[in-house]
Coordinates of C-alpha atoms and ligand atoms in Angstrom, one line a residue:
Chain A
X17 CA 0.0 0.0 0.0
X18 CA 1.0 3.6 -0.3
X19 CA 4.3 4.4 1.1
X20 CA 5.1 7.6 2.9
X21 CA 7.5 8.4 0.2
X22 CA 5.0 8.2 -2.5
X23 CA 4.7 11.4 -4.6
X24 CA 1.4 13.4 -4.3
X25 CA 1.1 14.3 -7.9
X26 CA 2.0 11.9 -10.7
X27 CA 2.1 13.4 -14.2
X28 CA 2.2 10.9 -17.1
X29 CA 3.0 12.1 -20.6
X30 CA 1.9 9.7 -23.4
X31 CA -1.5 8.2 -23.1
X32 CA -1.0 4.9 -24.6
X33 CA -0.1 1.4 -23.4
X34 CA 2.8 2.3 -21.0
X35 CA 1.2 5.4 -19.6
X36 CA -2.3 3.9 -19.0
X37 CA -0.9 0.7 -17.5
X38 CA 1.3 2.7 -15.2
X39 CA -1.8 4.6 -14.0
X40 CA -3.7 1.4 -13.5
X41 CA -0.9 -0.3 -11.6
X42 CA -0.6 2.7 -9.3
X43 CA -4.2 2.5 -8.4
X44 CA -4.0 -1.2 -7.9
X45 CA -1.2 -0.7 -5.5
X46 CA -3.3 1.8 -3.4
X47 CA -1.8 4.9 -4.6
X48 CA -4.3 7.7 -3.6
X49 CA -2.6 10.9 -4.9
X50 CA -3.5 12.6 -8.2
X51 CA -2.7 11.2 -11.6
X52 CA -2.8 13.3 -14.8
X53 CA -2.5 11.4 -18.0
X54 CA -1.7 13.6 -21.1
X55 CA -1.6 12.4 -24.7
X56 CA -1.3 14.2 -28.0
X57 CA -3.7 11.9 -29.9
X58 CA -7.3 12.8 -30.0
X59 CA -8.4 9.2 -29.0
X60 CA -8.5 7.5 -25.7
X61 CA -5.8 5.0 -25.2
X62 CA -5.9 2.1 -27.5
X63 CA -3.9 -1.0 -28.5
X64 CA -1.5 -0.8 -31.5
X65 CA -0.7 -4.5 -32.4
X66 CA -4.2 -5.1 -34.0
X67 CA -3.8 -2.1 -36.2
X68 CA -1.5 -3.8 -38.8
X69 CA -3.3 -7.1 -38.3
X70 CA -7.1 -7.4 -37.6
X71 CA -7.8 -3.7 -38.3
X72 CA -6.2 -3.5 -41.8
X73 CA -7.5 -6.9 -42.8
X74 CA -11.0 -5.8 -41.7
X75 CA -11.4 -8.7 -39.4
X76 CA -12.1 -6.3 -36.5
X77 CA -14.2 -3.3 -36.2
X78 CA -11.7 -0.5 -35.2
X79 CA -13.7 0.2 -32.0
X80 CA -12.3 -3.1 -30.6
X81 CA -8.8 -1.7 -30.2
X82 CA -9.7 0.7 -27.4
X83 CA -8.6 -0.2 -23.8
X84 CA -11.0 -0.1 -20.9
X85 CA -14.1 -0.3 -23.2
X86 CA -16.2 -1.8 -20.5
X87 CA -14.7 -0.3 -17.3
X88 CA -14.3 3.2 -18.6
X89 CA -12.1 5.8 -16.8
X90 CA -14.2 7.0 -14.0
X91 CA -13.0 4.3 -11.5
X92 CA -9.3 5.1 -12.2
X93 CA -9.8 8.7 -10.8
X94 CA -7.4 10.4 -13.2
X95 CA -7.4 13.6 -15.2
X96 CA -7.3 12.5 -18.8
X97 CA -6.0 15.4 -21.1
X98 CA -6.3 14.2 -24.7
X99 CA -5.2 16.1 -27.8
X100 CA -2.5 17.9 -25.7
X101 CA 1.2 17.7 -26.7
X102 CA 3.9 18.3 -24.1
X103 CA 6.4 21.0 -25.4
X104 CA 9.0 21.2 -22.7
X105 CA 10.1 20.0 -19.3
X106 CA 11.5 22.2 -16.5
X107 CA 13.1 19.8 -14.1
X108 CA 14.0 22.6 -11.6
X109 CA 10.5 23.9 -11.4
X110 CA 9.1 20.3 -11.8
X111 CA 6.7 21.5 -14.5
X112 CA 5.7 20.4 -18.0
X113 CA 4.5 23.0 -20.5
X114 CA 2.1 22.0 -23.2
X115 CA 2.0 23.1 -26.9
X116 CA -1.4 24.6 -26.4
X117 CA -0.9 28.2 -24.9
X118 CA -4.4 28.0 -23.3
X119 CA -3.5 25.0 -21.4
X120 CA -2.2 25.2 -17.8
X121 CA 1.4 24.5 -16.9
X122 CA 1.4 21.1 -15.3
X123 CA 3.2 20.6 -11.9
X124 CA 4.4 17.2 -10.8
X125 CA 6.1 15.4 -7.9
X126 CA 6.8 12.4 -10.2
X127 CA 6.9 12.5 -14.0
X128 CA 6.5 9.5 -16.1
X129 CA 7.8 9.8 -19.7
X130 CA 5.8 7.4 -21.9
X131 CA 5.8 9.2 -25.3
X132 CA 6.7 6.1 -27.2
X133 CA 8.1 6.4 -30.7
X134 CA 7.3 7.9 -34.1
X135 CA 7.8 6.3 -37.5
X136 CA 10.6 7.4 -39.7
X137 CA 9.5 9.1 -42.9
X138 CA 10.9 8.4 -46.3
X139 CA 12.8 11.5 -47.6
X140 CA 11.4 13.2 -50.7
X141 CA 7.9 12.1 -50.4
X142 CA 6.4 15.1 -48.6
X143 CA 4.2 16.5 -51.4
X144 CA 2.9 13.1 -52.6
X145 CA -0.4 11.7 -51.5
X146 CA -0.8 7.9 -51.0
X147 CA 2.4 7.6 -48.9
X148 CA 1.6 6.4 -45.4
X149 CA 3.3 5.3 -42.2
X150 CA 1.5 3.1 -39.6
X151 CA 1.7 3.9 -36.0
X152 CA -1.7 5.4 -34.9
X153 CA -5.3 4.5 -35.3
X154 CA -5.8 7.4 -37.6
X155 CA -3.0 6.0 -39.7
X156 CA -4.7 2.6 -39.8
X157 CA -8.1 4.2 -40.7
X158 CA -6.5 6.2 -43.5
X159 CA -4.7 3.3 -44.9
X160 CA -7.7 1.1 -44.5
X161 CA -9.9 3.6 -46.5
X162 CA -7.3 3.8 -49.3
X163 CA -7.0 0.0 -49.4
X164 CA -10.8 -0.2 -50.1
X165 CA -10.0 1.4 -53.6
X166 CA -8.1 -1.8 -54.5
X167 CA -4.7 -0.2 -54.9
X168 CA -1.5 -1.8 -55.9
X169 CA 0.5 -1.6 -52.7
X170 CA 4.2 -1.0 -52.2
X171 CA 5.5 -1.7 -48.7
X172 CA 8.9 -0.1 -48.1
X173 CA 10.8 -2.0 -45.4
X174 CA 10.4 -5.7 -44.4
X175 CA 10.3 -5.2 -40.8
X176 CA 7.5 -6.6 -38.6
X177 CA 5.0 -3.8 -39.4
X178 CA 5.7 -3.9 -43.1
X179 CA 5.4 -7.7 -43.3
X180 CA 2.1 -7.6 -41.3
X181 CA 0.8 -4.9 -43.7
X182 CA 1.8 -7.0 -46.6
X183 CA 0.0 -10.0 -45.0
X184 CA -3.1 -8.1 -44.4
X185 CA -3.1 -6.7 -47.9
X186 CA -2.9 -10.2 -49.3
X187 CA -5.8 -11.3 -47.1
X188 CA -7.7 -8.6 -48.9
X189 CA -6.6 -9.9 -52.2
X190 CA -4.5 -7.0 -53.1
X191 CA -1.3 -7.0 -55.1
X192 CA 1.7 -6.3 -52.8
X193 CA 5.4 -5.5 -53.4
X194 CA 7.7 -5.4 -50.4
X195 CA 11.1 -3.6 -50.8
X196 CA 13.9 -4.4 -48.4
X197 CA 17.5 -3.1 -48.4
X198 CA 18.9 -6.3 -46.8
X199 CA 19.1 -9.7 -48.6
X200 CA 15.9 -11.0 -46.8
X201 CA 13.3 -9.7 -44.3
X202 CA 14.2 -9.5 -40.6
X203 CA 17.8 -10.8 -41.1
X204 CA 19.2 -8.1 -38.8
X205 CA 17.0 -9.5 -36.1
X206 CA 16.6 -13.3 -36.7
X207 CA 19.6 -14.2 -38.9
X208 CA 20.0 -15.1 -42.6
X209 CA 18.5 -18.6 -42.6
X210 CA 15.3 -17.5 -40.7
X211 CA 15.1 -14.4 -42.9
X212 CA 15.2 -16.7 -46.0
X213 CA 12.4 -19.0 -44.5
X214 CA 10.2 -15.9 -43.8
X215 CA 10.8 -14.7 -47.4
X216 CA 9.6 -18.0 -48.7
X217 CA 6.5 -17.8 -46.6
X218 CA 5.6 -14.5 -48.0
X219 CA 6.3 -15.6 -51.6
X220 CA 4.0 -18.7 -51.0
X221 CA 1.3 -16.2 -50.1
X222 CA 1.7 -14.2 -53.2
X223 CA 3.7 -11.3 -51.9
X224 CA 6.4 -10.0 -54.4
X225 CA 9.7 -9.4 -52.6
X226 CA 12.4 -7.0 -53.9
X227 CA 15.4 -7.4 -51.5
X228 CA 18.9 -6.1 -51.6
X229 CA 17.7 -2.9 -53.1
X230 CA 16.6 0.5 -51.6
X231 CA 14.0 3.0 -52.9
X232 CA 15.6 5.8 -54.9
X233 CA 12.4 7.8 -55.2
X234 CA 8.6 7.6 -55.4
X235 CA 7.3 9.2 -58.5
X236 CA 3.8 10.5 -59.5
X237 CA 1.8 13.6 -60.5
X238 CA 0.8 14.6 -56.9
X239 CA 0.2 11.0 -55.9
X240 CA 2.0 7.7 -55.9
X241 CA 2.3 6.1 -59.3
X242 CA 5.8 4.4 -59.4
X243 CA 8.5 3.2 -57.0
X244 CA 12.0 3.6 -58.5
X245 CA 14.7 1.4 -56.9
X246 CA 18.4 1.7 -56.6
X247 CA 19.2 -0.8 -59.2
X248 CA 17.3 1.4 -61.8
X249 CA 14.3 -0.8 -62.0
X250 CA 10.8 0.3 -61.1
X251 CA 7.3 -0.9 -60.5
X252 CA 3.9 0.7 -60.5
X253 CA 2.0 1.3 -57.3
X254 CA -1.0 3.3 -56.1
X255 CA -0.2 3.4 -52.4
X256 CA 3.0 3.1 -50.4
X257 CA 3.2 2.1 -46.7
X258 CA 6.6 3.0 -45.3
X259 CA 7.9 0.8 -42.4
X260 CA 11.6 1.8 -42.1
X261 CA 11.7 2.0 -38.2
X262 CA 10.8 4.5 -35.6
X263 CA 12.6 7.0 -33.5
X264 CA 11.8 7.7 -29.8
X265 CA 9.6 10.7 -29.2
X266 CA 12.1 12.8 -27.1
X267 CA 12.1 16.2 -29.0
X268 CA 10.2 17.8 -26.2
X269 CA 12.9 16.7 -23.7
X270 CA 15.8 18.1 -25.9
X271 CA 17.2 20.8 -23.5
X272 CA 15.5 19.5 -20.3
X273 CA 18.7 17.9 -18.7
X274 CA 17.2 14.5 -18.8
X275 CA 19.8 12.2 -20.3
X276 CA 18.9 11.1 -23.9
X277 CA 20.7 8.5 -26.1
X278 CA 18.4 7.1 -28.7
X279 CA 15.6 7.2 -26.1
X280 CA 15.5 8.4 -22.4
X281 CA 18.3 6.8 -20.5
X282 CA 17.1 5.0 -17.4
X283 CA 18.3 2.4 -14.9
X284 CA 16.8 -0.9 -14.0
X285 CA 13.9 0.8 -12.0
X286 CA 13.0 3.2 -15.0
X287 CA 14.5 6.1 -13.1
X288 CA 16.4 8.7 -15.2
X289 CA 19.3 10.9 -14.2
X290 CA 16.8 13.5 -12.9
X291 CA 15.2 12.7 -9.5
X292 CA 11.4 12.2 -9.7
X293 CA 11.6 11.5 -13.6
X294 CA 11.0 8.1 -15.0
X295 CA 10.9 6.7 -18.5
X296 CA 9.0 3.6 -19.7
X297 CA 7.9 1.8 -22.8
X298 CA 9.2 2.3 -26.3
X299 CA 10.8 5.6 -25.4
X300 CA 13.0 4.2 -22.6
X301 CA 16.6 3.1 -22.9
X302 CA 16.3 0.8 -19.9
X303 CA 19.0 -1.2 -18.2
X304 CA 17.9 -4.9 -18.3
X305 CA 19.6 -6.7 -15.4
X306 CA 19.0 -10.1 -16.9
X307 CA 21.2 -9.2 -20.0
X308 CA 23.1 -6.6 -18.1
X309 CA 22.9 -4.1 -20.8
X310 CA 20.9 -1.0 -21.7
X311 CA 18.3 -1.7 -24.3
X312 CA 15.4 0.2 -25.9
X313 CA 12.7 -2.3 -26.7
X314 CA 9.8 -1.5 -29.0
X315 CA 7.4 -4.2 -28.0
X316 CA 4.2 -4.6 -26.2
X317 CA 5.2 -6.6 -23.1
X318 CA 8.1 -4.4 -22.4
X319 CA 5.8 -1.4 -22.0
X320 CA 3.5 -3.4 -19.6
X321 CA 6.5 -4.6 -17.6
X322 CA 8.0 -1.1 -17.3
X323 CA 4.5 0.2 -16.1
X324 CA 4.5 -2.4 -13.3
X325 CA 8.1 -1.6 -12.4
X326 CA 7.5 2.1 -12.2
X327 CA 4.3 1.7 -10.1
X328 CA 6.2 -0.5 -7.7
X329 CA 9.1 1.9 -7.5
X330 CA 6.8 4.9 -6.9
X331 CA 4.9 3.3 -3.9
X332 CA 8.2 1.9 -2.5
X333 CA 7.4 -1.7 -3.2
X334 CA 10.0 -4.2 -4.3
X335 CA 10.5 -4.3 -8.1
X336 CA 9.3 -7.3 -10.1
X337 CA 12.2 -9.3 -11.6
X338 CA 13.7 -8.4 -15.0
X339 CA 12.2 -10.3 -17.9
X340 CA 13.7 -11.1 -21.2
X341 CA 12.2 -9.0 -24.0
X342 CA 9.3 -10.7 -25.9
X343 CA 7.5 -10.0 -29.1
X344 CA 5.2 -11.6 -31.5
X345 CA 4.2 -11.1 -35.1
X346 CA 1.3 -12.5 -37.1
X347 CA 1.9 -13.0 -40.8
X348 CA -0.3 -15.1 -43.1
X349 CA -0.7 -18.4 -41.3
X350 CA 2.3 -18.0 -39.1
X351 CA 2.6 -16.8 -35.5
X352 CA 6.3 -15.9 -34.9
X353 CA 7.2 -15.4 -31.2
X354 CA 10.7 -14.3 -30.0
X355 CA 12.0 -14.1 -26.5
X356 CA 15.5 -12.7 -25.7
X357 CA 17.9 -10.3 -27.4
X358 CA 20.1 -11.2 -30.3
X359 CA 22.8 -9.2 -32.0
X360 CA 24.6 -9.6 -35.4
X361 CA 27.0 -12.5 -35.2
X362 CA 25.1 -14.5 -32.8
X363 CA 25.0 -18.2 -33.4
X364 CA 21.6 -19.7 -34.5
X365 CA 20.6 -23.3 -34.5
X366 CA 17.4 -25.0 -35.4
X367 CA 16.2 -26.8 -32.2
X368 CA 13.0 -28.4 -33.6
X369 CA 11.3 -28.8 -37.0
X370 CA 13.0 -27.5 -40.1
X371 CA 12.9 -24.0 -41.7
X372 CA 11.2 -25.6 -44.7
X373 CA 8.0 -26.1 -42.5
X374 CA 5.9 -23.4 -40.8
X375 CA 6.5 -24.9 -37.4
X376 CA 10.0 -24.6 -36.0
X377 CA 12.1 -23.5 -33.1
X378 CA 15.5 -21.7 -33.3
X379 CA 17.9 -21.1 -30.5
X380 CA 20.3 -18.2 -30.6
X381 CA 23.5 -17.9 -28.5
X382 CA 26.6 -16.0 -27.9
X383 CA 29.8 -17.0 -26.0
X384 CA 28.2 -20.2 -24.8
X385 CA 25.1 -18.5 -23.4
X386 CA 21.5 -18.7 -24.6
X387 CA 20.4 -15.3 -25.9
X388 CA 17.1 -15.9 -27.7
X389 CA 14.6 -18.4 -28.8
X390 CA 12.4 -18.0 -31.9
X391 CA 9.2 -20.1 -32.1
X392 CA 7.2 -20.2 -35.4
X393 CA 3.8 -21.7 -34.7
X394 CA 5.2 -23.4 -31.6
X395 CA 3.8 -21.6 -28.5
X396 CA 4.7 -24.2 -26.0
X397 CA 8.4 -24.1 -27.0
X398 CA 8.4 -20.4 -26.6
X399 CA 7.4 -20.7 -22.9
X400 CA 10.2 -23.3 -22.4
X401 CA 12.6 -20.8 -24.2
X402 CA 11.5 -18.0 -21.9
X403 CA 12.2 -20.1 -18.8
X404 CA 15.6 -21.1 -20.0
X405 CA 16.5 -17.5 -20.6
X406 CA 15.4 -16.4 -17.2
X407 CA 17.5 -19.2 -15.7
X408 CA 20.5 -17.8 -17.7
X409 CA 20.9 -21.3 -19.3
X410 CA 24.0 -22.2 -21.4
X411 CA 23.4 -22.5 -25.1
X412 CA 24.2 -26.2 -25.2
X413 CA 21.9 -27.0 -22.2
X414 CA 19.1 -24.9 -23.7
X415 CA 19.5 -26.6 -27.1
X416 CA 19.2 -30.0 -25.6
X417 CA 16.3 -29.0 -23.5
X418 CA 14.5 -27.6 -26.5
X419 CA 15.3 -30.7 -28.5
X420 CA 14.0 -33.1 -25.9
X421 CA 10.8 -31.3 -25.6
X422 CA 7.7 -32.7 -27.4
X423 CA 7.9 -32.2 -31.2
X424 CA 6.2 -28.9 -32.2
X425 CA 2.5 -29.3 -32.0
X426 CA 0.0 -28.7 -34.8
X427 CA -0.2 -25.2 -36.3
X428 CA -2.2 -22.8 -34.2
X429 CA -4.1 -20.6 -36.7
X430 CA -3.4 -16.9 -35.9
X431 CA -6.5 -14.6 -36.0
Chain B
X16 CA -12.6 -15.4 -7.8
X17 CA -13.6 -16.7 -11.2
X18 CA -11.3 -16.7 -14.3
X19 CA -12.8 -16.4 -17.7
X20 CA -10.8 -16.6 -20.9
X21 CA -12.2 -15.3 -24.1
X22 CA -10.9 -18.0 -26.5
X23 CA -11.7 -15.9 -29.5
X24 CA -9.1 -13.5 -28.3
X25 CA -6.5 -15.8 -26.8
X26 CA -3.7 -16.4 -29.2
X27 CA -1.6 -18.8 -27.1
X28 CA 1.1 -16.2 -26.2
X29 CA 1.5 -18.2 -23.0
X30 CA 2.4 -15.3 -20.8
X31 CA -0.4 -16.2 -18.4
X32 CA 1.2 -19.7 -18.0
X33 CA 4.3 -18.0 -16.7
X34 CA 2.6 -15.6 -14.4
X35 CA 0.3 -18.3 -13.0
X36 CA 1.4 -21.9 -13.8
X37 CA -1.1 -23.2 -11.3
X38 CA -3.8 -21.8 -13.3
X39 CA -3.0 -21.8 -16.9
X40 CA -1.2 -24.3 -19.2
X41 CA -0.4 -24.5 -22.8
X42 CA -0.6 -28.2 -23.9
X43 CA 1.0 -30.0 -26.8
X44 CA -1.8 -29.0 -29.1
X45 CA -0.7 -25.4 -28.8
X46 CA -3.9 -24.4 -27.1
X47 CA -4.4 -22.8 -23.7
X48 CA -6.2 -24.7 -20.9
X49 CA -7.5 -23.1 -17.6
X50 CA -6.5 -25.6 -14.9
X51 CA -8.7 -23.9 -12.2
X52 CA -11.4 -21.5 -13.0
X53 CA -12.3 -20.7 -9.4
X54 CA -9.0 -20.3 -7.5
X55 CA -8.8 -19.4 -3.9
X56 CA -7.5 -16.0 -2.6
X57 CA -3.9 -17.3 -2.3
X58 CA -3.7 -17.3 -6.1
X59 CA -5.3 -13.9 -6.7
X60 CA -2.1 -12.1 -7.1
X61 CA -0.8 -14.5 -9.7
X62 CA -4.2 -14.5 -11.6
X63 CA -4.0 -10.7 -11.7
X64 CA -0.5 -10.8 -13.0
X65 CA -1.7 -13.2 -15.7
X66 CA -4.6 -10.9 -16.7
X67 CA -2.3 -7.8 -16.9
X68 CA 0.4 -9.5 -18.9
X69 CA -1.9 -11.1 -21.5
X70 CA -1.3 -9.3 -24.8
X71 CA -4.8 -9.8 -26.0
X72 CA -6.8 -8.9 -22.9
X73 CA -8.3 -12.4 -23.1
X74 CA -8.4 -13.0 -19.3
X75 CA -11.2 -11.5 -17.2
X76 CA -11.4 -11.9 -13.3
X77 CA -14.5 -11.5 -11.5
X78 CA -15.7 -11.9 -7.8
X79 CA -17.8 -14.9 -7.0
Ligands
FAD511 C1 1.0 -1.2 -36.2 C2 1.8 -1.8 -34.9 C3 1.8 -3.1 -34.7 C4 2.5 -3.6 -33.6 N1 2.5 -5.0 -33.3 C5 3.2 -5.5 -32.3 C6 3.2 -6.9 -32.1 O1 2.6 -7.7 -32.8 N2 3.9 -7.3 -31.0 C7 4.6 -6.5 -30.1 O2 5.2 -7.0 -29.2 N3 4.5 -5.2 -30.3 C8 3.8 -4.7 -31.4 N4 3.8 -3.2 -31.6 C9 4.6 -2.4 -30.7 C10 3.7 -1.9 -29.5 O3 2.4 -1.5 -29.9 C11 4.5 -0.9 -28.7 O4 5.6 -1.4 -28.1 C12 3.7 -0.1 -27.6 O5 2.6 0.6 -28.3 C13 4.5 0.8 -26.8 O6 3.7 1.5 -25.9 P1 4.2 3.0 -25.4 O7 3.0 3.3 -24.5 O8 5.5 2.9 -24.8 O9 4.3 3.9 -26.7 P2 3.2 4.3 -27.8 O10 2.2 3.3 -27.9 O11 4.0 4.8 -28.9 O12 2.5 5.6 -27.1 C14 3.1 6.9 -26.9 C15 1.9 8.0 -26.9 O13 2.5 9.1 -26.5 C16 2.0 10.2 -27.5 N5 3.0 11.3 -27.5 C17 4.3 11.3 -28.0 N6 4.9 12.5 -27.8 C18 4.0 13.3 -27.0 C19 4.1 14.5 -26.4 N7 5.1 15.3 -26.6 N8 3.0 14.9 -25.7 C20 2.0 14.1 -25.5 N9 1.9 12.8 -26.0 C21 2.9 12.4 -26.8 C22 2.0 9.4 -28.8 O14 1.2 10.1 -29.8 C23 1.3 8.1 -28.3 O15 0.0 8.2 -28.2 C24 3.2 -2.8 -32.7 C25 3.1 -1.4 -32.9 C26 2.5 -0.8 -34.1 C27 2.4 0.6 -34.4
SF4_512 S1 -1.5 -14.8 -22.1 FE1 -3.6 -14.3 -23.0 S2 -3.3 -14.8 -25.2 FE2 -1.7 -15.8 -24.1 S3 -2.2 -17.8 -23.7 FE3 -2.7 -16.6 -21.9 S4 -4.8 -16.0 -22.3 FE4 -4.1 -16.7 -24.2

């Protein structure tokens, strides 16, 4: 329950997964002070993963993405300020100033920075209509409306979001070409062999892949007509979805004194270099004690874990143990799940199944230690992998444990 | 308390099985099974952790 040290006024900037979950966790822990949740989007907090999946493929009504659809916000007892963007932070005065000159200056005892990340834009496409990025509900609705016109779709960047957009477009029967600078999708994250397997899976579902080339420019009279590639070739398209990564939303903190380094630098409790200021979710460069390294993780579970951690820290409760990063991605008939953290040069070995099938498990290691486990349509093995990582298993021990386990089960159909 | 899982939402992420192995299990068929739908108070904290960590919001806890 509330500790004597608990701050009286908590201000949370960023009204999405991390920010909302932190507010919920504080109340759950009995925190009785004020909570103000500020977000620049016009919408109440919502969940992003379905945007590229169920929302784009029209399996879900967009309403379904909102959090707290049943409970509402009353019982949380917070001040929700939507459509308000934070402009600057004064750590001396402990205040946040909003862009809106009419809005009050917000005072805090504890500030939670949960501003997430924003998609990178492709240079030289500013004046062209039909070029989209996908981060927000409004983005998803705009892309969805454009997809209803049966466009030929170009996806720039074969990261998770790009590949999910491609899969959703195929579900709608649309023609899709994915352009990726590296030799295969996701190679930087999952290695060459798995990247090639993922490429085959997309080809099997009718996606056209152009790898090892970059986009030189997108051409058209006011709107997208053609994508020109670095090898001089080009293809026709009516719509382009750009998925070339995100940058942490820290512009408003630039001269605040809060330490920034591709994200807000924080320790294993989410505390920054400034007393009373914490960072969580996609924006945080957090020190993960399990891997003993700083990492900025752009995945769902990470934001939820940080929210729990910050709430515990603020009320003076012991922090929950560090978890290995986890993410999933649904593409066509495959659910990819990955737990851990791998880097270029890590060793990868297939532990179950084969990469020619849709069900397989791959173990990743470095210097004799297990660093990550990828499970494709094998949710049970993923759980085993997570346990092995939490136990800091050696690579060899993990590989044999994963091999001993039951053969991968039947395919679980993703939504 | 009563645990309800919306199996239309559940995607077998398995995070609940880690938060509360006494209550949730993913079997070899790749599907989630609820081992105890009406656990006692001693498991309430774990059940709450499972509901919070579930990426699809498939787990609902209610009093009764
Ligand atoms: C299309 C899509 C699909 C995804 N799929 C998956 C998936 O399958 N699996 C997975 O693990 N993860 C997935 N993710 C990632 C996951 O959604 C994020 O990790 C998660 O949303 C991070 O939450 P957050 O609260 O830290 O940041 P965000 O959700 O980015 O929220 C930050 C909020 O702060 C607001 N903001 C920014 N600056 C300011 C400011 N100055 N003032 C006020 N408000 C501000 C932003 O507008 C935003 O509303 C996906 C993301 C997207 C976009
Ligand atoms: S965490 Fe949620 S989605 Fe995952 S198995 Fe449990 S109930 Fe299903």
